Coordinates of N, CA and C and ligand atoms in Angstrom, one line a residue:
M167 N 47.3 125.4 67.6 CA 48.9 125.6 68.1 C 48.1 125.9 69.4
G168 N 49.6 125.9 70.4 CA 49.9 125.9 71.4 C 49.0 126.6 72.7
K169 N 50.1 126.5 73.6 CA 49.1 127.0 75.0 C 48.5 128.2 74.6
T170 N 47.2 128.5 75.6 CA 46.9 129.7 75.7 C 47.2 130.1 77.4
H171 N 47.6 131.0 77.6 CA 47.2 131.2 79.1 C 46.5 132.9 79.5
M172 N 45.7 132.7 80.6 CA 44.5 133.6 80.9 C 45.7 134.4 81.8
N173 N 45.0 135.9 81.4 CA 44.9 137.1 82.7 C 44.0 138.1 82.3
A174 N 44.2 139.0 83.3 CA 43.5 139.7 83.3 C 43.0 140.2 82.3
Q175 N 43.5 140.6 81.0 CA 43.3 140.9 79.8 C 42.3 140.3 78.8
G176 N 41.9 139.2 79.6 CA 41.6 138.0 78.8 C 42.6 136.8 78.5
I177 N 41.6 136.1 77.4 CA 42.5 134.9 76.8 C 43.5 135.6 75.9
G178 N 44.6 134.6 75.7 CA 45.3 134.6 74.4 C 46.7 135.9 74.2
M179 N 46.3 137.0 75.4 CA 47.6 137.9 74.9 C 48.7 137.5 74.9
T180 N 48.9 136.5 75.8 CA 50.1 135.9 75.9 C 50.6 134.9 75.4
S181 N 49.5 133.8 74.5 CA 49.9 133.1 73.6 C 51.0 132.9 72.4
E182 N 51.3 132.0 72.3 CA 52.3 131.6 71.5 C 51.9 132.3 70.1
R183 N 50.8 132.2 69.6 CA 50.5 133.0 68.5 C 50.8 134.3 68.7
T184 N 50.3 135.0 69.7 CA 50.9 136.3 69.9 C 52.1 136.8 69.8
R185 N 52.9 135.5 70.3 CA 55.0 135.5 70.3 C 54.8 135.6 68.9
L186 N 54.4 134.8 67.7 CA 54.6 134.7 66.9 C 54.1 135.8 65.8
R187 N 53.3 136.6 66.6 CA 52.8 138.1 65.6 C 53.9 138.8 65.7
M188 N 54.3 138.6 66.9 CA 55.8 139.7 67.1 C 57.2 139.2 66.6
I189 N 57.1 137.7 66.4 CA 58.5 137.9 65.2 C 58.1 138.2 63.7
E190 N 56.9 137.8 63.4 CA 56.6 138.3 62.1 C 56.6 139.8 61.9
R191 N 56.1 140.8 63.2 CA 56.6 142.0 63.0 C 58.2 142.5 62.8
L192 N 58.6 141.8 63.7 CA 60.4 141.7 63.7 C 61.1 141.3 62.2
R193 N 60.4 140.4 61.5 CA 61.2 140.0 59.9 C 60.2 141.1 59.3
S194 N 59.2 142.2 59.3 CA 59.1 143.0 58.8 C 59.6 144.4 58.6
K195 N 60.5 144.1 59.7 CA 61.0 145.3 60.5 C 62.5 145.1 60.3
G196 N 63.0 143.9 59.2 CA 64.2 143.6 58.8 C 64.7 142.8 59.7
V197 N 64.7 142.4 60.6 CA 65.2 141.0 61.5 C 64.7 139.6 60.3
H198 N 66.2 138.9 59.7 CA 66.1 138.2 59.1 C 66.9 137.0 59.4
D199 N 67.6 137.1 60.7 CA 68.9 135.8 61.3 C 67.9 134.8 61.9
E200 N 67.6 133.6 61.0 CA 66.6 133.0 61.5 C 66.8 132.1 62.9
R201 N 67.9 132.4 63.3 CA 68.3 131.5 64.5 C 68.1 132.9 65.6
V202 N 68.0 133.8 65.2 CA 67.3 134.8 66.7 C 66.4 134.6 66.5
L203 N 65.5 134.9 65.3 CA 63.7 134.6 65.4 C 63.4 133.6 66.3
A204 N 63.9 132.7 66.0 CA 63.7 131.2 66.6 C 63.9 131.3 68.3
A205 N 65.1 131.7 68.5 CA 65.4 132.0 70.0 C 64.3 133.0 70.3
M206 N 64.1 133.9 70.1 CA 63.0 135.3 70.3 C 61.4 134.0 70.7
Q207 N 61.2 133.2 69.7 CA 59.8 132.6 69.5 C 59.8 131.7 70.8
N208 N 61.1 130.8 71.1 CA 61.2 130.3 72.1 C 60.8 130.9 73.9
I209 N 61.3 131.9 74.0 CA 60.9 132.7 74.9 C 60.5 133.7 75.6
P210 N 59.5 133.2 76.6 CA 58.1 134.1 77.1 C 58.4 135.1 77.6
R211 N 58.5 136.4 76.8 CA 58.8 137.9 77.1 C 57.9 138.2 78.0
H212 N 56.7 137.3 78.7 CA 55.4 137.9 79.2 C 55.9 137.5 80.8
L213 N 56.9 136.7 80.4 CA 57.2 136.0 82.2 C 58.4 136.7 82.8
F214 N 58.8 138.1 81.7 CA 59.7 138.8 82.5 C 59.3 140.1 83.1
I215 N 58.5 140.3 82.6 CA 57.6 141.5 83.2 C 56.5 141.5 84.4
D216 N 56.1 142.5 85.0 CA 55.2 142.5 85.8 C 53.8 141.8 85.2
E217 N 53.2 141.3 85.8 CA 52.1 140.7 85.5 C 50.7 141.6 84.9
A218 N 51.1 142.6 85.8 CA 50.0 143.8 85.1 C 50.1 144.0 83.8
L219 N 51.5 144.2 83.1 CA 51.8 144.5 81.8 C 51.9 143.3 80.8
S220 N 51.9 141.9 81.5 CA 51.7 141.0 80.3 C 51.3 141.0 79.1
H221 N 49.7 141.8 79.4 CA 49.2 141.8 77.9 C 50.1 142.5 76.7
R222 N 50.9 143.6 77.3 CA 51.5 144.2 76.5 C 52.8 143.8 75.8
A223 N 53.2 142.4 76.5 CA 54.6 141.6 76.3 C 54.9 141.3 75.0
Y224 N 54.4 141.4 74.0 CA 54.5 141.1 72.5 C 54.2 142.1 71.4
E225 N 53.8 143.4 72.4 CA 54.1 144.9 71.7 C 55.8 144.7 71.1
D226 N 56.3 145.5 70.0 CA 57.0 146.0 69.9 C 57.8 147.3 71.0
T227 N 57.8 147.6 71.8 CA 58.1 148.2 72.6 C 58.9 147.7 74.0
A228 N 59.6 149.0 74.3 CA 60.7 148.6 75.7 C 59.4 149.2 76.9
L229 N 59.3 148.2 78.1 CA 58.3 148.1 79.0 C 59.1 148.3 80.4
P230 N 58.4 149.2 81.2 CA 58.7 149.2 82.6 C 59.3 147.8 83.6
I231 N 60.3 148.4 84.0 CA 60.6 147.1 84.8 C 60.9 147.8 86.8
Q232 N 61.4 147.0 87.3 CA 61.1 147.6 88.6 C 62.4 148.5 88.7
F233 N 62.5 149.5 89.4 CA 63.8 150.1 90.2 C 63.8 151.8 89.0
G234 N 62.9 151.8 88.3 CA 63.4 152.9 86.9 C 63.7 152.2 86.0
Q235 N 63.9 151.0 86.0 CA 64.4 150.2 84.6 C 63.7 149.7 83.6
T236 N 64.0 149.7 82.5 CA 63.4 148.9 81.4 C 63.8 147.2 81.0
I237 N 62.6 146.8 80.2 CA 63.3 145.4 79.6 C 63.2 145.9 78.4
S238 N 64.3 145.9 77.0 CA 64.7 146.2 75.8 C 63.5 146.2 75.1
Q239 N 63.4 147.1 73.9 CA 62.6 146.6 73.2 C 62.6 145.3 72.2
P240 N 61.7 144.5 71.5 CA 62.5 143.2 70.9 C 63.0 143.5 69.7
L241 N 62.5 144.6 69.2 CA 63.6 145.1 67.7 C 64.9 145.3 68.4
V242 N 65.5 146.1 69.1 CA 66.5 146.0 69.9 C 67.5 144.8 70.1
V243 N 66.2 144.2 70.8 CA 67.2 142.9 71.7 C 67.6 141.8 70.0
A244 N 66.6 142.0 69.3 CA 67.0 141.3 67.8 C 68.5 141.9 67.4
Q245 N 68.3 143.2 67.1 CA 69.6 143.7 66.5 C 70.6 143.5 67.5
M246 N 71.0 143.7 68.4 CA 72.1 143.5 69.1 C 72.5 141.7 69.0
T247 N 71.6 141.0 69.6 CA 71.7 139.6 69.3 C 72.3 139.2 68.2
T248 N 71.6 139.5 66.9 CA 72.3 139.7 65.5 C 73.6 139.7 65.5
A249 N 73.9 141.3 66.0 CA 75.5 141.7 66.0 C 76.5 140.9 66.5
I250 N 76.1 140.0 67.7 CA 76.5 139.3 68.5 C 76.9 137.9 68.1
I251 N 76.1 137.4 67.3 CA 76.3 135.9 66.9 C 76.9 136.0 65.2
N252 N 77.1 137.4 65.0 CA 77.4 137.4 62.9 C 78.9 138.2 63.6
P253 N 80.0 137.5 62.5 CA 79.9 136.8 61.8 C 80.0 135.2 62.4
T254 N 80.5 135.1 63.4 CA 80.6 133.8 64.5 C 79.9 133.8 65.3
V255 N 79.7 132.5 65.8 CA 79.3 132.7 67.2 C 79.8 132.6 68.1
P256 N 79.7 133.5 69.2 CA 80.5 133.2 70.5 C 80.2 132.0 71.5
K257 N 81.1 131.6 72.2 CA 80.9 130.6 72.8 C 80.6 131.4 74.2
R258 N 81.5 132.1 75.1 CA 81.5 132.7 76.2 C 80.8 134.3 76.2
V259 N 79.6 134.9 76.6 CA 79.3 136.4 76.5 C 78.8 136.7 77.9
L260 N 79.4 137.8 77.9 CA 79.4 138.9 79.3 C 78.4 139.7 79.0
E261 N 77.4 139.7 79.8 CA 76.2 140.8 79.6 C 76.4 141.8 80.8
L262 N 76.3 143.2 80.3 CA 76.5 144.0 81.4 C 74.9 144.6 81.6
G263 N 73.8 144.2 82.7 CA 72.6 144.8 82.7 C 72.1 144.1 82.4
T264 N 72.0 143.1 83.5 CA 70.7 142.0 83.4 C 69.4 142.4 83.6
G265 N 69.0 143.2 84.2 CA 67.6 143.8 84.2 C 66.6 142.7 84.6
S266 N 65.8 142.5 83.6 CA 64.6 141.9 83.8 C 65.3 139.9 83.4
G267 N 66.2 140.2 82.8 CA 67.0 138.8 82.3 C 66.7 138.4 81.2
Y268 N 65.7 139.1 80.1 CA 65.4 138.5 79.1 C 66.3 138.4 78.1
Q269 N 67.2 139.4 77.6 CA 68.3 139.4 76.8 C 69.0 138.4 77.1
A270 N 69.3 138.4 78.6 CA 69.9 136.9 78.6 C 69.6 135.7 78.3
A271 N 68.3 135.5 78.5 CA 67.2 134.3 78.4 C 67.4 133.9 76.7
V272 N 67.3 135.0 76.1 CA 67.6 135.1 74.4 C 68.8 134.2 73.9
L273 N 69.9 135.2 74.6 CA 71.2 134.6 74.3 C 71.5 133.4 74.6
S274 N 70.8 132.8 76.1 CA 71.4 131.3 76.1 C 70.8 130.4 75.2
Q275 N 69.9 130.9 74.3 CA 69.5 129.6 73.3 C 70.4 129.3 72.1
L276 N 71.5 130.6 72.2 CA 72.6 130.6 70.7 C 73.9 130.4 71.2
V277 N 74.5 130.3 72.4 CA 75.7 130.9 73.0 C 75.6 129.6 74.1
E278 N 77.3 129.2 74.4 CA 77.5 128.4 75.1 C 76.9 128.8 76.7
S279 N 77.8 129.9 76.9 CA 77.2 130.3 78.3 C 77.3 131.9 78.4
V280 N 75.9 132.1 79.4 CA 76.0 133.8 79.2 C 76.4 134.4 80.8
F281 N 77.4 135.3 80.8 CA 77.6 135.8 82.0 C 76.7 137.0 82.3
S282 N 76.1 137.5 83.4 CA 75.1 138.7 83.1 C 75.3 138.7 84.8
I283 N 75.7 140.6 84.4 CA 76.0 141.4 85.6 C 75.2 142.3 85.8
E284 N 74.3 142.5 87.0 CA 73.6 143.5 87.4 C 73.6 144.4 88.6
R285 N 73.6 145.8 88.7 CA 73.9 146.7 89.7 C 72.9 146.7 90.7
I286 N 71.9 146.1 90.3 CA 70.8 146.7 91.6 C 70.5 145.3 91.8
D287 N 71.0 144.8 93.2 CA 70.9 143.6 93.9 C 69.4 142.5 93.6
K288 N 68.2 143.9 93.8 CA 67.0 142.9 93.8 C 66.6 142.4 92.3
L289 N 67.3 143.1 91.6 CA 66.7 142.6 90.2 C 67.9 141.2 89.9
T290 N 68.9 141.5 90.3 CA 69.9 140.2 90.1 C 69.0 138.8 90.8
R291 N 68.6 138.8 92.0 CA 68.0 137.9 92.6 C 66.4 137.6 91.7
S292 N 65.6 138.6 91.1 CA 64.5 138.1 90.5 C 65.0 137.3 89.4
S293 N 65.9 138.0 89.0 CA 66.2 137.4 87.9 C 66.7 136.1 87.5
R294 N 67.3 135.6 88.5 CA 68.2 134.6 89.1 C 67.1 133.3 89.2
R295 N 66.3 134.2 89.9 CA 64.7 133.1 90.0 C 64.0 132.7 88.8
R296 N 64.2 133.3 88.0 CA 63.4 133.4 86.4 C 64.2 132.6 85.6
F297 N 65.7 132.5 86.1 CA 66.7 131.3 85.2 C 66.5 130.2 85.4
I298 N 66.3 129.9 87.2 CA 65.9 128.8 87.7 C 64.8 128.1 87.1
R299 N 63.8 129.0 87.5 CA 62.5 128.2 86.9 C 62.2 128.2 86.0
Q300 N 62.7 128.8 84.8 CA 62.6 128.6 83.0 C 63.5 127.5 82.9
G301 N 64.4 127.3 83.6 CA 65.8 126.2 83.1 C 66.8 126.8 82.1
Y302 N 67.4 128.1 82.2 CA 68.0 128.2 81.6 C 69.6 128.2 82.3
S303 N 69.9 126.7 82.1 CA 70.7 126.4 83.0 C 72.5 127.1 82.8
N304 N 72.4 127.3 81.5 CA 73.8 128.4 80.9 C 74.2 129.7 81.4
I305 N 73.0 130.4 82.1 CA 73.4 131.7 82.6 C 73.5 131.6 83.9
R306 N 74.7 132.5 84.0 CA 75.4 132.5 85.4 C 75.0 134.3 85.5
C307 N 74.7 135.2 86.8 CA 74.5 136.3 87.3 C 74.8 136.6 88.8
K308 N 75.4 138.0 88.6 CA 76.0 138.3 89.8 C 75.5 139.5 90.1
T309 N 75.4 139.9 90.8 CA 75.7 142.0 91.3 C 76.8 142.4 91.5
G310 N 77.1 143.4 91.0 CA 78.3 144.2 90.7 C 78.1 145.2 89.6
D311 N 79.5 145.7 89.7 CA 79.4 146.9 88.7 C 80.3 146.4 87.2
G312 N 78.9 146.5 86.4 CA 79.3 146.3 85.0 C 80.6 146.7 84.7
F313 N 81.2 148.3 84.8 CA 82.3 149.0 84.4 C 83.8 148.1 85.0
E314 N 83.5 147.1 85.6 CA 84.2 146.3 86.2 C 84.7 144.9 85.7
G315 N 83.3 144.8 84.5 CA 83.7 143.2 84.0 C 83.6 142.3 84.9
W316 N 83.9 141.1 84.9 CA 83.6 139.8 85.2 C 85.2 139.1 85.4
P317 N 86.2 139.7 85.9 CA 87.8 139.6 85.8 C 88.2 137.7 85.9
S318 N 87.5 137.3 86.8 CA 87.8 136.0 87.2 C 86.9 134.7 85.8
E319 N 86.1 135.3 85.1 CA 85.8 134.3 84.3 C 86.2 135.0 82.5
A320 N 86.9 136.3 82.7 CA 87.5 136.6 81.6 C 88.6 136.0 81.2
P321 N 88.9 135.4 79.7 CA 88.1 136.8 78.6 C 87.0 136.1 77.9
F322 N 86.4 137.0 77.5 CA 84.8 136.5 76.7 C 84.9 136.8 75.3
D323 N 84.3 136.0 74.3 CA 84.1 135.8 73.1 C 83.3 137.2 72.7
A324 N 82.3 137.8 73.3 CA 81.7 138.9 73.3 C 80.8 139.4 74.5
I325 N 80.8 141.0 74.6 CA 80.5 141.6 75.5 C 79.6 142.2 74.9
I326 N 78.1 142.5 75.6 CA 77.1 142.6 75.1 C 76.3 143.8 76.3
C327 N 76.6 145.2 76.1 CA 75.8 146.1 77.1 C 74.6 146.6 77.1
T328 N 73.4 146.3 77.8 CA 72.4 146.9 78.0 C 72.1 148.2 78.3
A329 N 73.1 149.0 79.2 CA 72.5 150.0 79.3 C 73.9 150.9 78.9
A330 N 73.1 152.6 78.8 CA 74.5 153.0 78.0 C 75.3 154.0 78.8
P331 N 77.2 153.7 78.3 CA 77.9 154.4 78.9 C 78.0 155.9 78.1
E332 N 78.4 156.8 78.6 CA 78.7 158.3 77.6 C 79.8 157.8 76.8
E333 N 80.9 157.1 77.0 CA 81.9 156.8 76.4 C 82.3 155.4 76.1
V334 N 82.8 154.8 75.4 CA 83.2 153.3 75.2 C 83.7 153.1 76.4
P335 N 83.4 151.9 77.3 CA 84.7 151.7 78.4 C 85.6 151.1 77.9
L336 N 86.9 151.7 77.9 CA 87.9 150.8 77.0 C 88.8 149.6 77.8
D337 N 88.4 149.9 79.3 CA 88.8 149.0 79.9 C 88.6 147.5 79.5
L338 N 87.3 147.4 79.5 CA 86.7 146.2 79.4 C 87.2 145.5 78.0
L339 N 87.6 146.5 77.0 CA 88.2 145.6 75.7 C 89.0 144.6 76.2
Q340 N 89.4 144.9 77.3 CA 90.7 143.6 77.5 C 90.2 142.3 78.3
Q341 N 89.0 142.5 78.7 CA 88.1 141.6 79.0 C 88.1 140.4 78.0
L342 N 88.1 141.0 76.1 CA 87.5 140.1 75.3 C 88.8 139.4 74.9
T343 N 88.7 138.4 74.1 CA 89.4 137.2 73.6 C 90.0 138.1 72.4
P344 N 90.8 137.7 72.1 CA 91.8 138.0 70.5 C 91.1 138.8 69.3
E345 N 89.8 138.0 69.3 CA 88.9 138.3 67.8 C 87.7 138.5 69.0
G346 N 87.4 138.6 69.6 CA 86.2 139.4 70.3 C 85.6 140.4 70.1
K347 N 84.2 140.6 70.7 CA 83.5 141.5 70.0 C 82.4 142.5 70.9
M348 N 82.4 143.3 70.9 CA 81.3 144.4 71.8 C 80.2 145.0 71.5
V349 N 79.0 145.0 71.8 CA 78.1 145.7 71.3 C 77.4 146.4 72.4
L350 N 77.2 148.0 71.9 CA 76.5 148.8 73.1 C 76.0 149.7 72.4
P351 N 75.1 150.4 73.5 CA 74.8 151.9 73.0 C 75.7 152.6 73.8
V352 N 76.2 154.0 73.1 CA 76.8 154.9 73.7 C 76.4 156.4 73.6
G353 N 75.7 157.1 74.7 CA 75.5 158.7 74.5 C 74.9 158.7 75.6
D354 N 74.4 160.4 75.6 CA 73.6 160.4 76.8 C 71.9 160.2 76.8
D355 N 71.4 161.2 77.6 CA 69.9 160.7 78.1 C 69.0 161.6 76.5
K356 N 70.0 161.9 75.5 CA 69.5 162.8 74.7 C 69.7 162.1 73.1
Q357 N 70.6 161.5 73.1 CA 71.3 160.6 71.7 C 72.2 159.9 72.0
Q358 N 72.0 158.8 71.6 CA 72.6 157.3 71.7 C 73.0 156.3 70.6
K359 N 73.7 155.8 70.1 CA 74.5 155.2 68.9 C 74.7 153.7 69.5
L360 N 73.6 152.7 68.7 CA 74.4 151.5 68.9 C 75.6 151.1 67.9
I361 N 76.9 150.7 68.9 CA 78.1 150.5 68.2 C 78.1 149.1 68.7
A362 N 79.1 148.6 67.4 CA 79.9 147.4 67.5 C 81.1 147.4 67.6
I363 N 82.0 146.7 68.2 CA 83.3 147.0 67.9 C 84.0 145.5 67.8
K364 N 84.6 145.8 66.6 CA 85.4 144.6 66.7 C 86.9 144.4 66.9
K365 N 87.5 143.3 67.8 CA 88.8 143.1 67.8 C 89.3 142.9 66.8
T366 N 90.6 143.4 66.3 CA 91.2 142.5 65.2 C 93.1 142.8 65.5
A367 N 93.6 141.9 64.7 CA 95.2 141.8 64.6 C 95.6 143.2 64.8
N368 N 94.6 144.1 64.2 CA 95.4 145.8 64.1 C 94.8 146.9 64.7
G369 N 94.5 146.2 66.1 CA 93.5 147.0 66.7 C 91.8 146.8 66.5
Y370 N 91.2 148.0 66.4 CA 89.7 147.7 66.7 C 88.8 148.3 65.6
A371 N 88.0 147.5 65.0 CA 86.9 148.3 64.2 C 85.6 148.6 64.7
H372 N 85.1 149.6 64.2 CA 83.9 150.2 64.8 C 82.8 150.0 63.7
E373 N 81.6 149.8 64.2 CA 80.5 149.9 63.1 C 79.3 150.5 63.9
E374 N 78.6 151.2 63.0 CA 77.6 152.0 63.9 C 76.2 151.5 63.4
L375 N 75.4 151.1 64.2 CA 74.2 150.3 64.1 C 72.9 151.0 64.1
G376 N 72.7 152.4 64.2 CA 71.6 152.8 64.2 C 71.2 153.9 65.9
D377 N 70.4 154.5 65.8 CA 70.1 155.0 67.2 C 69.2 154.3 68.2
V378 N 69.6 154.2 69.3 CA 68.7 153.9 70.0 C 68.6 154.3 71.5
I379 N 67.8 154.5 72.4 CA 67.7 155.0 73.8 C 67.9 153.6 74.4
F380 N 68.9 153.9 75.7 CA 68.8 153.0 76.9 C 68.8 153.9 78.1
V381 N 68.5 153.0 79.3 CA 68.8 153.3 80.7 C 70.3 153.8 80.7
P382 N 71.0 154.7 82.0 CA 72.6 154.7 81.5 C 73.3 153.7 82.4
L383 N 74.4 153.6 81.8 CA 75.3 152.4 82.9 C 75.8 153.5 83.7
L384 N 75.6 152.9 85.3 CA 75.9 153.6 86.2 C 76.9 153.0 87.1
E385 N 77.6 153.5 87.6 CA 78.4 153.2 88.2 C 78.2 152.5 89.9
G386 N 78.6 151.9 90.6 CA 78.5 151.3 91.7 C 77.2 150.5 91.6
V387 N 77.0 149.5 93.0 CA 76.0 148.9 93.0 C 75.3 149.2 94.5
I388 N 73.6 148.9 94.0 CA 72.9 148.9 94.9 C 72.3 147.7 95.8
R389 N 72.4 147.5 97.1 CA 72.2 146.6 97.6 C 70.8 146.8 98.7
Ligands
SAH546 N1 69.1 143.5 79.3 C1 67.9 143.7 80.2 C2 67.9 145.7 80.1 C3 67.9 146.2 81.3 S1 67.8 147.8 81.3 C4 66.6 143.2 79.9 O1 66.9 142.6 79.2 O2 65.9 143.6 81.2 C5 70.0 147.8 81.9 C6 69.8 147.5 83.3 O3 71.2 148.0 83.5 C7 69.1 147.8 84.4 O4 68.7 146.8 85.2 C8 70.2 148.8 85.0 O5 70.3 148.8 86.6 C9 71.6 148.0 84.7 N2 72.8 148.9 84.9 C10 72.8 150.1 84.6 N3 74.4 150.2 85.3 C11 74.9 149.2 85.3 C12 76.0 148.9 85.8 N4 77.3 149.5 86.1 N5 76.6 147.5 85.9 C13 75.7 146.6 85.5 N6 74.3 146.8 85.1 C14 74.0 147.9 85.1

């Protein structure tokens, strides 16, 4: 099987075989959408984190990135991605909270275009460099306050929020297409629920997808 990368921890900690083990673990934890599993098999998660942590890239755990933020746990990335592409695959997706860029990269394999907003300018810049270097040409990202969405590119078929507001940011629902959906964690630093909201002709349908822990969605931009 494929290439093996060397790092301080020895040979193979970031190899394709290690990544395949992560996929098998996701499967055993209930992820069954083959498109999501294939996308995650494709994306080298170790290239989205600090080299010193790359030997842990394929553990099913959130890991620290810069500025006190985190790259989400693979299982949660898989669950949110599954919720975003079912029952229909959206064309244009807005992400709030680019962070490392990993979730955006996974989505880029499955949808036509990803628009991603990050409030910490240095994170936007390093993610943008990753997208270019790794060739994800259907991702656009910018520094901004996710609470405002991306009005000039709206409407979106789906919005994925990878940081937790205390309440559903209702204004953002206006940037969805008539059949659009939003997937997001909601709550405080003690308790959060992952929620999927679907826009319908008669209002909004909510679905709870379980307990999660994300960093908070905060207002304002850091340059
Ligand atoms: N999707 C990311 C997860 C990063 S953690 C990944 O795959 O790595 C969440 C990110 O949301 C952090 O980088 C944080 O700075 C950012 N964030 C928090 N509030 C925000 C806001 N209002 N607008 C945009 N980004 C925000």
